Tab-separated table of N, CA and C in Angstrom:
chain	number	residue	atom	x	y	z
A	692	MET	N	18.658	36.974	28.745
A	692	MET	CA	19.316	35.752	28.570
A	692	MET	C	18.459	34.645	28.440
A	693	GLY	N	17.243	34.841	29.182
A	693	GLY	CA	15.982	33.682	29.167
A	693	GLY	C	15.561	33.638	27.768
A	694	LEU	N	15.083	34.788	27.009
A	694	LEU	CA	14.656	34.789	25.814
A	694	LEU	C	15.395	34.020	24.728
A	695	LEU	N	16.824	33.955	24.905
A	695	LEU	CA	17.447	33.177	24.345
A	695	LEU	C	17.396	31.754	24.100
A	696	PHE	N	17.115	31.158	25.317
A	696	PHE	CA	17.008	29.811	25.462
A	696	PHE	C	15.541	29.401	25.670
A	697	TRP	N	14.603	30.349	25.047
A	697	TRP	CA	13.201	29.868	25.394
A	697	TRP	C	12.632	28.612	24.699
A	698	ASP	N	13.304	28.105	23.759
A	698	ASP	CA	12.967	26.990	22.932
A	698	ASP	C	13.547	25.709	23.480
A	699	TRP	N	14.573	25.742	24.446
A	699	TRP	CA	15.258	24.594	24.777
A	699	TRP	C	14.520	23.717	25.798
A	700	LEU	N	13.685	24.254	26.846
A	700	LEU	CA	12.946	23.069	27.636
A	700	LEU	C	12.052	22.550	26.758
A	701	PRO	N	11.198	23.132	25.946
A	701	PRO	CA	10.139	22.352	25.124
A	701	PRO	C	10.740	21.187	24.099
A	702	MET	N	12.014	21.741	23.562
A	702	MET	CA	12.659	20.545	22.773
A	702	MET	C	12.987	19.313	23.754
A	703	GLU	N	13.662	19.719	24.938
A	703	GLU	CA	14.136	18.709	25.606
A	703	GLU	C	13.008	17.748	26.255
A	704	ILE	N	11.691	18.277	26.367
A	704	ILE	CA	10.568	17.579	27.053
A	704	ILE	C	10.075	16.628	25.786
A	705	SER	N	9.886	17.218	24.488
A	705	SER	CA	9.646	16.436	23.227
A	705	SER	C	10.389	15.427	22.972
A	706	TYR	N	11.665	15.809	22.794
A	706	TYR	CA	12.812	14.736	22.692
A	706	TYR	C	12.671	13.548	23.500
A	707	LYS	N	12.833	14.029	24.876
A	707	LYS	CA	12.755	12.707	25.689
A	707	LYS	C	11.656	11.863	25.788
A	708	ASN	N	10.375	12.586	25.644
A	708	ASN	CA	9.240	11.867	25.436
A	708	ASN	C	9.177	10.900	24.175
A	709	LYS	N	9.765	11.389	23.144
A	709	LYS	CA	9.669	10.687	21.918
A	709	LYS	C	10.771	9.600	22.017
A	710	CYS	N	11.844	9.899	22.643
A	710	CYS	CA	12.816	8.681	22.794
A	710	CYS	C	12.272	7.779	23.760
A	711	GLU	N	11.816	7.932	24.741
A	711	GLU	CA	11.105	6.860	25.821
A	711	GLU	C	10.024	6.267	25.303
A	712	ASN	N	9.062	6.966	24.430
A	712	ASN	CA	7.842	6.138	24.018
A	712	ASN	C	7.582	5.826	22.655
A	713	GLU	N	8.414	6.352	21.767
A	713	GLU	CA	8.181	6.082	20.399
A	713	GLU	C	9.276	5.384	19.575
A	714	ALA	N	10.597	5.720	20.352
A	714	ALA	CA	11.897	4.986	19.474
A	714	ALA	C	11.792	3.623	19.743
A	715	GLY	N	12.581	2.885	18.698
A	715	GLY	CA	12.805	1.313	18.639
A	715	GLY	C	12.403	0.974	17.773
A	716	LEU	N	12.483	-0.544	17.708
A	716	LEU	CA	12.128	-1.452	16.630
A	716	LEU	C	10.812	-2.134	16.872
A	717	THR	N	10.027	-2.427	15.687
A	717	THR	CA	8.793	-2.984	15.656
A	717	THR	C	9.018	-4.143	14.427
A	718	GLN	N	9.056	-5.258	14.597
A	718	GLN	CA	9.198	-6.499	13.657
A	718	GLN	C	7.751	-6.973	13.239
A	719	TYR	N	7.176	-6.943	12.178
A	719	TYR	CA	5.960	-7.321	11.905
A	719	TYR	C	6.196	-8.811	11.229
A	720	LYS	N	7.233	-9.076	10.649
A	720	LYS	CA	7.399	-10.388	9.971
A	720	LYS	C	8.922	-10.798	10.002
A	721	THR	N	9.188	-11.993	10.339
A	721	THR	CA	10.602	-12.410	10.270
A	721	THR	C	10.780	-12.925	8.714
A	722	PRO	N	12.271	-12.979	8.657
A	722	PRO	CA	12.626	-13.666	7.231
A	722	PRO	C	11.879	-15.216	6.984
A	723	GLU	N	11.965	-15.928	7.979
A	723	GLU	CA	11.289	-17.255	8.098
A	723	GLU	C	9.984	-17.241	7.703
A	724	GLU	N	9.220	-16.361	8.558
A	724	GLU	CA	7.772	-16.207	8.124
A	724	GLU	C	7.490	-15.867	6.726
A	725	TRP	N	8.282	-14.774	6.163
A	725	TRP	CA	8.065	-14.477	4.917
A	725	TRP	C	8.458	-15.771	3.800
A	726	GLN	N	9.472	-16.407	4.206
A	726	GLN	CA	9.864	-17.530	3.319
A	726	GLN	C	8.788	-18.457	3.096
A	727	ALA	N	8.131	-18.863	4.405
A	727	ALA	CA	6.968	-19.740	4.551
A	727	ALA	C	5.787	-19.311	3.810
A	728	GLU	N	5.616	-18.117	3.635
A	728	GLU	CA	4.554	-17.520	2.802
A	728	GLU	C	4.828	-17.313	1.374
A	729	ASN	N	5.999	-17.497	0.959
A	729	ASN	CA	6.518	-17.108	-0.460
A	729	ASN	C	7.311	-18.310	-0.718
A	730	PRO	N	7.045	-19.758	-0.749
A	730	PRO	CA	7.784	-20.537	-1.108
A	730	PRO	C	8.695	-20.510	-2.413
A	731	GLY	N	10.001	-20.753	-2.304
A	731	GLY	CA	10.791	-20.806	-3.713
A	731	GLY	C	11.376	-19.350	-4.019
A	732	VAL	N	10.625	-18.393	-3.474
A	732	VAL	CA	11.068	-17.028	-3.856
A	732	VAL	C	12.345	-16.556	-3.294
A	733	TRP	N	12.597	-16.698	-2.003
A	733	TRP	CA	13.960	-16.387	-1.254
A	733	TRP	C	15.168	-16.944	-1.818
A	734	GLU	N	14.856	-18.054	-2.477
A	734	GLU	CA	16.337	-18.696	-3.112
A	734	GLU	C	16.593	-17.913	-4.349
A	735	THR	N	15.753	-17.043	-4.925
A	735	THR	CA	15.941	-16.392	-6.293
A	735	THR	C	16.501	-14.852	-6.007
A	736	LEU	N	16.651	-14.517	-4.801
A	736	LEU	CA	16.984	-13.041	-4.464
A	736	LEU	C	18.272	-13.055	-4.225
A	737	THR	N	18.757	-11.876	-4.895
A	737	THR	CA	20.218	-11.542	-5.072
A	737	THR	C	20.390	-10.242	-4.573
A	738	PRO	N	21.391	-9.778	-3.626
A	738	PRO	CA	21.640	-8.413	-3.318
A	738	PRO	C	21.855	-7.529	-4.323
A	739	MET	N	21.182	-6.199	-4.323
A	739	MET	CA	21.415	-5.146	-5.130
A	739	MET	C	22.893	-4.500	-4.708
A	740	PRO	N	23.650	-3.852	-5.728
A	740	PRO	CA	24.775	-3.183	-5.566
A	740	PRO	C	24.250	-1.867	-4.644
A	741	ARG	N	25.278	-1.108	-4.145
A	741	ARG	CA	24.946	0.267	-3.394
A	741	ARG	C	24.805	1.025	-4.498
A	742	PHE	N	24.282	2.149	-3.803
A	742	PHE	CA	23.950	3.467	-4.935
A	742	PHE	C	22.866	3.079	-5.676
A	743	ASN	N	21.882	2.251	-5.213
A	743	ASN	CA	20.703	2.123	-6.008
A	743	ASN	C	19.376	2.956	-5.580
A	744	GLU	N	19.708	4.282	-5.101
A	744	GLU	CA	18.662	4.798	-4.333
A	744	GLU	C	17.771	5.765	-5.148
A	745	GLU	N	16.542	5.889	-4.639
A	745	GLU	CA	15.796	6.822	-5.506
A	745	GLU	C	14.806	7.537	-4.332
A	746	VAL	N	14.636	8.875	-4.566
A	746	VAL	CA	13.897	9.731	-3.856
A	746	VAL	C	12.408	9.629	-4.272
A	747	ILE	N	11.330	9.239	-3.577
A	747	ILE	CA	9.993	9.045	-3.869
A	747	ILE	C	9.277	9.976	-3.307
A	748	ARG	N	8.893	11.154	-4.015
A	748	ARG	CA	8.099	12.515	-3.502
A	748	ARG	C	6.773	12.245	-3.428
A	749	SER	N	5.973	12.675	-2.507
A	749	SER	CA	4.615	12.665	-2.305
A	749	SER	C	4.068	13.914	-1.452
A	750	GLN	N	2.841	14.018	-1.514
A	750	GLN	CA	2.406	15.085	-0.594
A	750	GLN	C	2.735	14.942	0.951
A	751	GLY	N	2.934	13.939	1.379
A	751	GLY	CA	3.525	13.603	2.813
A	751	GLY	C	4.836	14.000	3.167
A	752	GLY	N	5.521	14.203	1.801
A	752	GLY	CA	7.046	14.367	2.188
A	752	GLY	C	7.792	13.387	1.187
A	753	SER	N	9.024	13.269	1.696
A	753	SER	CA	9.966	12.497	0.515
A	753	SER	C	10.383	11.126	1.219
A	754	VAL	N	10.621	10.181	0.594
A	754	VAL	CA	11.026	8.787	1.202
A	754	VAL	C	12.314	8.506	0.360
A	755	LEU	N	13.285	8.338	1.137
A	755	LEU	CA	14.598	7.587	0.253
A	755	LEU	C	14.543	6.273	0.370
A	756	ARG	N	14.399	5.613	-0.956
A	756	ARG	CA	13.939	4.371	-1.004
A	756	ARG	C	15.623	3.497	-1.557
A	757	SER	N	16.126	2.602	-1.091
A	757	SER	CA	17.093	1.794	-1.469
A	757	SER	C	16.846	0.345	-1.514
A	758	ARG	N	17.072	-0.097	-2.714
A	758	ARG	CA	16.551	-1.379	-3.087
A	758	ARG	C	17.709	-2.464	-2.617
A	759	LEU	N	17.147	-3.454	-1.865
A	759	LEU	CA	18.029	-4.316	-1.266
A	759	LEU	C	18.371	-5.557	-2.008
A	760	ASN	N	17.163	-6.110	-2.738
A	760	ASN	CA	17.113	-6.951	-3.969
A	760	ASN	C	15.899	-6.647	-4.660
A	761	GLU	N	15.749	-7.914	-5.234
A	761	GLU	CA	14.487	-7.635	-6.391
A	761	GLU	C	13.268	-7.469	-5.542
A	762	ARG	N	13.147	-7.822	-4.359
A	762	ARG	CA	11.944	-8.051	-3.610
A	762	ARG	C	11.763	-6.964	-2.399
A	763	PHE	N	12.881	-6.553	-1.919
A	763	PHE	CA	12.938	-5.824	-0.608
A	763	PHE	C	13.591	-4.460	-0.845
A	764	ALA	N	13.078	-3.416	-0.035
A	764	ALA	CA	13.721	-2.165	-0.077
A	764	ALA	C	13.879	-1.516	1.387
A	765	LYS	N	14.582	-0.591	1.573
A	765	LYS	CA	14.761	-0.090	2.654
A	765	LYS	C	14.514	1.422	2.592
A	766	ASP	N	13.259	1.940	3.118
A	766	ASP	CA	12.757	3.078	3.096
A	766	ASP	C	12.904	3.965	4.061
A	767	VAL	N	13.750	5.159	4.000
A	767	VAL	CA	13.841	6.195	5.042
A	767	VAL	C	13.127	7.393	4.857
A	768	THR	N	12.373	7.725	6.069
A	768	THR	CA	11.585	8.807	5.979
A	768	THR	C	12.027	9.813	6.963
A	769	ALA	N	12.239	11.180	6.736
A	769	ALA	CA	12.519	12.241	7.841
A	769	ALA	C	11.160	12.909	8.043
A	770	ILE	N	10.820	12.956	9.434
A	770	ILE	CA	9.463	13.624	9.607
A	770	ILE	C	9.854	14.675	10.727
A	771	HIS	N	9.462	15.847	10.333
A	771	HIS	CA	9.648	16.845	11.108
A	771	HIS	C	8.616	17.083	12.170
A	772	HIS	N	9.188	17.364	13.669
A	772	HIS	CA	8.006	17.697	14.729
A	772	HIS	C	8.517	18.955	15.300
A	773	TRP	N	7.722	19.386	16.201
A	773	TRP	CA	7.932	20.580	16.817
A	773	TRP	C	9.422	20.709	17.544
A	774	PHE	N	9.901	21.904	17.621
A	774	PHE	CA	11.102	22.345	18.333
A	774	PHE	C	12.303	21.438	17.939
A	775	THR	N	12.457	21.774	16.559
A	775	THR	CA	13.727	20.768	15.914
A	775	THR	C	13.917	19.415	16.236
A	776	VAL	N	12.758	18.632	16.468
A	776	VAL	CA	12.798	17.209	16.575
A	776	VAL	C	12.546	16.607	15.396
A	777	ASP	N	13.630	15.783	14.881
A	777	ASP	CA	12.940	15.032	13.802
A	777	ASP	C	12.990	13.549	14.069
A	778	GLU	N	12.064	12.911	13.504
A	778	GLU	CA	11.901	11.516	13.367
A	778	GLU	C	12.491	10.764	12.164
A	779	ILE	N	13.565	9.719	12.444
A	779	ILE	CA	14.032	8.943	11.277
A	779	ILE	C	13.213	7.697	11.296
A	780	ARG	N	12.540	7.534	10.335
A	780	ARG	CA	11.776	6.203	10.243
A	780	ARG	C	12.302	5.301	9.368
A	781	THR	N	12.934	4.158	9.338
A	781	THR	CA	13.559	3.341	8.612
A	781	THR	C	12.735	2.014	8.383
A	782	GLN	N	12.377	1.805	7.228
A	782	GLN	CA	11.272	0.580	7.193
A	782	GLN	C	12.033	-0.644	6.092
A	783	ILE	N	12.014	-1.825	6.225
A	783	ILE	CA	11.854	-2.933	5.349
A	783	ILE	C	10.711	-3.207	4.612
A	784	VAL	N	10.590	-3.048	3.485
A	784	VAL	CA	9.414	-3.036	2.715
A	784	VAL	C	9.426	-4.299	1.696
A	785	ASP	N	8.594	-4.895	1.602
A	785	ASP	CA	8.249	-6.029	0.493
A	785	ASP	C	7.793	-5.204	-0.741
A	786	MET	N	8.447	-4.952	-1.779
A	786	MET	CA	7.853	-3.995	-2.786
A	786	MET	C	6.773	-4.518	-3.548
A	787	GLN	N	6.849	-5.602	-3.767
A	787	GLN	CA	5.485	-6.412	-4.620
A	787	GLN	C	4.252	-6.192	-3.949
A	788	THR	N	4.488	-6.629	-2.643
A	788	THR	CA	3.065	-6.571	-1.756
A	788	THR	C	2.731	-5.204	-0.969
A	789	ASN	N	3.790	-4.346	-0.963
A	789	ASN	CA	3.924	-3.056	-0.245
A	789	ASN	C	3.795	-3.496	1.356
A	790	THR	N	4.188	-4.546	1.741
A	790	THR	CA	4.061	-4.980	3.333
A	790	THR	C	5.166	-4.521	3.961
A	791	THR	N	5.177	-4.072	5.100
A	791	THR	CA	6.412	-3.756	5.888
A	791	THR	C	6.762	-4.871	6.856
A	792	MET	N	8.182	-5.294	6.694
A	792	MET	CA	8.590	-6.325	7.371
A	792	MET	C	8.964	-5.948	8.830
A	793	ALA	N	9.415	-4.615	9.034
A	793	ALA	CA	10.145	-4.195	10.304
A	793	ALA	C	10.138	-2.600	10.019
A	794	VAL	N	10.203	-1.887	11.204
A	794	VAL	CA	10.271	-0.381	11.310
A	794	VAL	C	11.186	-0.254	12.533
A	795	HIS	N	12.163	0.795	12.292
A	795	HIS	CA	13.279	1.449	13.181
A	795	HIS	C	13.037	2.832	13.359
A	796	VAL	N	12.507	3.294	14.516
A	796	VAL	CA	12.340	4.681	14.709
A	796	VAL	C	13.234	5.238	15.596
A	797	ASP	N	13.726	6.338	15.116
A	797	ASP	CA	14.721	7.099	15.908
A	797	ASP	C	14.446	8.649	16.032
A	798	PHE	N	15.003	9.507	16.870
A	798	PHE	CA	14.737	10.810	16.864
A	798	PHE	C	16.140	11.388	17.212
A	799	ARG	N	16.316	12.744	16.553
A	799	ARG	CA	17.223	13.672	16.608
A	799	ARG	C	16.929	14.935	16.975
A	800	ALA	N	17.579	16.042	17.307
A	800	ALA	CA	17.323	17.375	17.338
A	800	ALA	C	18.317	18.076	16.632
A	801	HIS	N	18.170	19.028	15.830
A	801	HIS	CA	19.169	19.763	15.115
A	801	HIS	C	18.733	21.128	15.014
A	802	PRO	N	19.425	22.082	15.546
A	802	PRO	CA	19.190	23.310	15.513
A	802	PRO	C	19.367	24.154	14.007
A	803	SER	N	19.860	23.115	13.119
A	803	SER	CA	20.402	23.705	11.814
A	803	SER	C	19.115	23.832	10.906
A	804	GLY	N	17.879	23.319	11.398
A	804	GLY	CA	16.790	23.507	10.439
A	804	GLY	C	16.273	21.912	10.248
A	805	GLY	N	16.896	20.921	10.719
A	805	GLY	CA	16.317	19.707	10.499
A	805	GLY	C	16.948	18.932	9.466
A	806	LEU	N	16.375	17.557	9.039
A	806	LEU	CA	16.926	16.844	8.267
A	806	LEU	C	15.933	16.700	7.040
A	807	SER	N	16.737	16.445	5.740
A	807	SER	CA	15.803	16.500	4.475
A	807	SER	C	16.855	15.547	3.709
A	808	PHE	N	16.335	15.495	2.364
A	808	PHE	CA	16.907	14.637	1.328
A	808	PHE	C	17.519	15.616	0.270
A	809	ASN	N	18.667	15.551	0.023
A	809	ASN	CA	19.185	16.553	-1.027
A	809	ASN	C	19.151	15.875	-2.455
A	810	SER	N	19.424	16.556	-3.534
A	810	SER	CA	19.222	16.182	-4.886
A	810	SER	C	19.853	14.978	-5.281
A	811	PHE	N	20.785	14.390	-4.576
A	811	PHE	CA	21.293	13.135	-4.896
A	811	PHE	C	20.629	11.894	-3.833
A	812	GLY	N	19.321	12.380	-3.041
A	812	GLY	CA	18.824	11.362	-2.390
A	812	GLY	C	19.478	10.932	-1.071
A	813	GLU	N	20.407	12.028	-0.607
A	813	GLU	CA	21.102	11.613	0.571
A	813	GLU	C	20.433	12.203	1.796
A	814	LEU	N	20.252	11.618	2.814
A	814	LEU	CA	19.590	12.195	4.187
A	814	LEU	C	20.829	13.293	4.626
A	815	CYS	N	20.349	14.539	4.786
A	815	CYS	CA	21.294	15.588	4.988
A	815	CYS	C	20.942	16.702	6.000
A	816	PHE	N	21.512	17.491	6.709
A	816	PHE	CA	21.176	18.345	7.336
A	816	PHE	C	20.826	19.768	6.437
A	817	VAL	N	19.610	20.356	6.900
A	817	VAL	CA	19.304	21.496	6.022
A	817	VAL	C	19.904	22.656	6.879
A	818	LEU	N	20.772	23.372	6.368
A	818	LEU	CA	21.388	24.417	7.253
A	818	LEU	C	20.494	25.627	7.089
A	819	ALA	N	20.342	26.374	8.049
A	819	ALA	CA	19.698	27.348	8.281
A	819	ALA	C	20.743	28.667	9.034
A	820	ARG	N	19.840	29.581	9.217
A	820	ARG	CA	20.962	30.712	9.760
A	820	ARG	C	20.941	30.746	11.182
A	821	ASN	N	20.372	29.925	11.964
A	821	ASN	CA	20.481	29.662	13.344
A	821	ASN	C	21.363	28.516	13.792
A	822	PHE	N	22.383	28.860	14.606
A	822	PHE	CA	23.166	27.873	15.123
A	822	PHE	C	23.102	27.783	16.628
A	823	ARG	N	21.908	27.126	17.252
A	823	ARG	CA	21.649	27.347	18.525
A	823	ARG	C	22.168	26.037	18.988
A	824	PHE	N	23.517	25.789	19.205
A	824	PHE	CA	24.075	24.416	19.866
A	824	PHE	C	23.430	23.851	20.943
A	825	TRP	N	22.893	24.654	21.646
A	825	TRP	CA	22.113	24.000	22.789
A	825	TRP	C	20.939	23.050	22.478
A	826	MET	N	20.256	23.169	21.172
A	826	MET	CA	19.353	22.202	20.461
A	826	MET	C	19.619	21.235	20.028
A	827	ALA	N	21.064	20.829	20.001
A	827	ALA	CA	21.586	19.732	19.136
A	827	ALA	C	21.525	18.501	20.016
A	828	LYS	N	20.864	17.312	19.534
A	828	LYS	CA	20.702	16.235	20.247
A	828	LYS	C	20.871	14.970	19.105
A	829	GLY	N	21.699	13.995	19.478
A	829	GLY	CA	21.908	12.889	18.528
A	829	GLY	C	20.752	11.972	18.789
A	830	ASN	N	21.004	10.646	18.043
A	830	ASN	CA	19.899	9.574	18.177
A	830	ASN	C	19.528	9.344	19.575
A	831	CYS	N	18.514	8.592	19.866
A	831	CYS	CA	18.296	8.393	21.031
A	831	CYS	C	19.015	7.480	21.895
A	832	TYR	N	19.765	6.599	21.538
A	832	TYR	CA	20.653	5.750	21.851
A	832	TYR	C	22.093	6.174	22.053
A	833	ALA	N	22.289	7.746	21.727
A	833	ALA	CA	23.712	8.213	21.837
A	833	ALA	C	24.140	8.252	23.371
A	834	ALA	N	25.563	8.449	23.482
A	834	ALA	CA	26.137	8.616	24.783
A	834	ALA	C	25.524	10.020	25.344
A	835	ASN	N	25.447	10.244	26.704
A	835	ASN	CA	24.718	11.356	27.371
A	835	ASN	C	25.771	12.481	27.560
A	836	ASN	N	27.207	12.241	27.617
A	836	ASN	CA	27.908	13.211	27.835
A	836	ASN	C	28.191	14.115	26.735
A	837	ILE	N	27.655	14.092	25.700
A	837	ILE	CA	27.910	15.175	24.643
A	837	ILE	C	26.765	16.148	24.578
A	838	TYR	N	25.861	15.687	25.226
A	838	TYR	CA	24.440	16.586	25.055
A	838	TYR	C	24.107	17.196	26.342
A	839	TRP	N	23.440	18.308	26.298
A	839	TRP	CA	22.797	19.083	27.444
A	839	TRP	C	21.624	18.575	27.925
A	840	GLY	N	21.135	18.832	28.879
A	840	GLY	CA	19.882	18.555	29.494
A	840	GLY	C	19.415	16.999	29.971
A	841	TRP	N	18.424	16.485	29.553
A	841	TRP	CA	17.971	15.227	29.825
A	841	TRP	C	18.888	14.276	29.961
A	842	GLN	N	19.189	13.588	30.817
A	842	GLN	CA	20.253	12.392	30.859
A	842	GLN	C	19.696	11.153	30.718
A	843	LYS	N	19.928	10.288	29.484
A	843	LYS	CA	19.172	9.280	29.019
A	843	LYS	C	19.426	7.984	29.961
A	844	PRO	N	18.561	7.292	30.462
A	844	PRO	CA	18.792	6.351	31.487
A	844	PRO	C	19.576	5.210	30.578
A	845	GLN	N	20.466	4.550	31.237
A	845	GLN	CA	21.496	3.739	30.632
A	845	GLN	C	20.780	2.515	29.971
A	846	GLU	N	19.692	1.919	30.669
A	846	GLU	CA	18.847	0.859	30.161
A	846	GLU	C	18.323	1.288	28.818
A	847	LEU	N	17.726	2.367	28.870
A	847	LEU	CA	16.989	3.083	27.597
A	847	LEU	C	18.039	2.952	26.439
A	848	ARG	N	19.069	3.547	26.818
A	848	ARG	CA	20.203	3.644	25.566
A	848	ARG	C	20.753	2.285	25.322
A	849	GLU	N	20.858	1.408	26.120
A	849	GLU	CA	21.187	-0.103	25.852
A	849	GLU	C	20.145	-0.828	24.771
A	850	ARG	N	18.715	-0.602	25.519
A	850	ARG	CA	17.670	-1.247	24.490
A	850	ARG	C	17.604	-0.747	23.229
A	851	LEU	N	17.738	0.530	23.133
A	851	LEU	CA	17.808	1.245	21.668
A	851	LEU	C	18.815	0.941	20.829
A	852	GLY	N	20.070	0.829	21.579
A	852	GLY	CA	21.154	0.527	20.778
A	852	GLY	C	21.097	-0.931	20.132
A	853	MET	N	20.720	-1.923	21.300
A	853	MET	CA	20.515	-3.182	20.660
A	853	MET	C	19.542	-3.458	19.554
A	854	GLU	N	18.461	-2.788	19.773
A	854	GLU	CA	17.266	-2.848	18.661
A	854	GLU	C	17.955	-2.130	17.257
A	855	SER	N	18.575	-1.232	17.361
A	855	SER	CA	19.363	-0.411	16.149
A	855	SER	C	19.934	-1.559	15.660
A	856	SER	N	20.849	-2.188	16.193
A	856	SER	CA	21.859	-3.385	15.784
A	856	SER	C	21.114	-4.547	15.049
A	857	ARG	N	20.051	-4.791	15.864
A	857	ARG	CA	19.161	-5.939	15.462
A	857	ARG	C	18.423	-5.518	14.220
A	858	PHE	N	17.801	-4.248	14.023
A	858	PHE	CA	17.399	-3.899	12.865
A	858	PHE	C	18.090	-3.975	11.578
A	859	TYR	N	19.431	-3.440	11.741
A	859	TYR	CA	20.424	-3.551	10.424
A	859	TYR	C	20.892	-4.996	10.359
A	860	ASP	N	20.977	-5.761	11.269
A	860	ASP	CA	21.278	-7.371	10.964
A	860	ASP	C	19.884	-7.780	10.273
A	861	LEU	N	18.829	-7.555	10.551
A	861	LEU	CA	17.612	-8.157	10.012
A	861	LEU	C	17.537	-7.624	8.574
A	862	MET	N	17.837	-6.054	8.377
A	862	MET	CA	18.041	-5.720	6.934
A	862	MET	C	18.860	-6.414	6.191
A	863	GLU	N	19.984	-6.776	6.738
A	863	GLU	CA	21.045	-7.580	5.985
A	863	GLU	C	20.652	-8.981	5.510
A	864	ASN	N	19.869	-9.574	6.396
A	864	ASN	CA	19.327	-10.967	6.204
A	864	ASN	C	18.075	-10.781	5.056
A	865	PHE	N	17.399	-9.886	5.198
A	865	PHE	CA	16.321	-9.506	3.976
A	865	PHE	C	17.130	-9.491	2.563
A	866	LYS	N	18.202	-8.834	2.795
A	866	LYS	CA	18.719	-8.197	1.637
A	866	LYS	C	19.635	-9.617	0.987
A	867	ARG	N	20.141	-10.150	1.612
A	867	ARG	CA	21.069	-11.223	1.049
A	867	ARG	C	20.094	-12.387	0.376
A	868	GLY	N	19.147	-12.803	1.042
A	868	GLY	CA	18.342	-13.869	0.424
A	868	GLY	C	19.337	-15.086	0.319
A	869	VAL	N	19.160	-16.092	-0.605
A	869	VAL	CA	19.937	-17.142	-0.558
A	869	VAL	C	20.744	-16.651	-1.763
A	870	GLY	N	20.419	-16.095	-2.930
A	870	GLY	CA	21.086	-15.829	-3.997
A	870	GLY	C	21.160	-16.983	-5.079
A	871	LYS	N	21.492	-16.508	-6.229
A	871	LYS	CA	21.691	-17.526	-7.255
A	871	LYS	C	23.087	-18.119	-7.456
């Protein structure tokens, strides 16, 4: 029985460490700071329609780029770590200068083989032959009662949940601009 669960404890330790120390929001520039550095540009930005995504492939992996408007994009990267722990890195990028405005980092664990982009550019689970349900973990701010093992402290869940909401509000702000 012990051999069956050999990978559970290393996954729990890795997931816990990454959620506590690496997950969250880092904002490098506010919309107001960007506007001050780029006078007159903000007023010309108009939101792009949905489904304007492309997968950018490189040696380091794939990035799903969704254009927010003429100047900004949301880049999502899935990075695989040991013991089925996947990092989901979402960035708001100024496409003209390749400057990162903000980054949101989250982690999940999937017994199905991890996360990847399909041919349509959608972030999806890569199904494998193993269905080790005890290795499944949602994002770092998910409720505890669904998952086995490490109980996330409530203050960590609340902080990461607020940072996630703040990131998506920030992304909407960069997307809207003022418009024509």
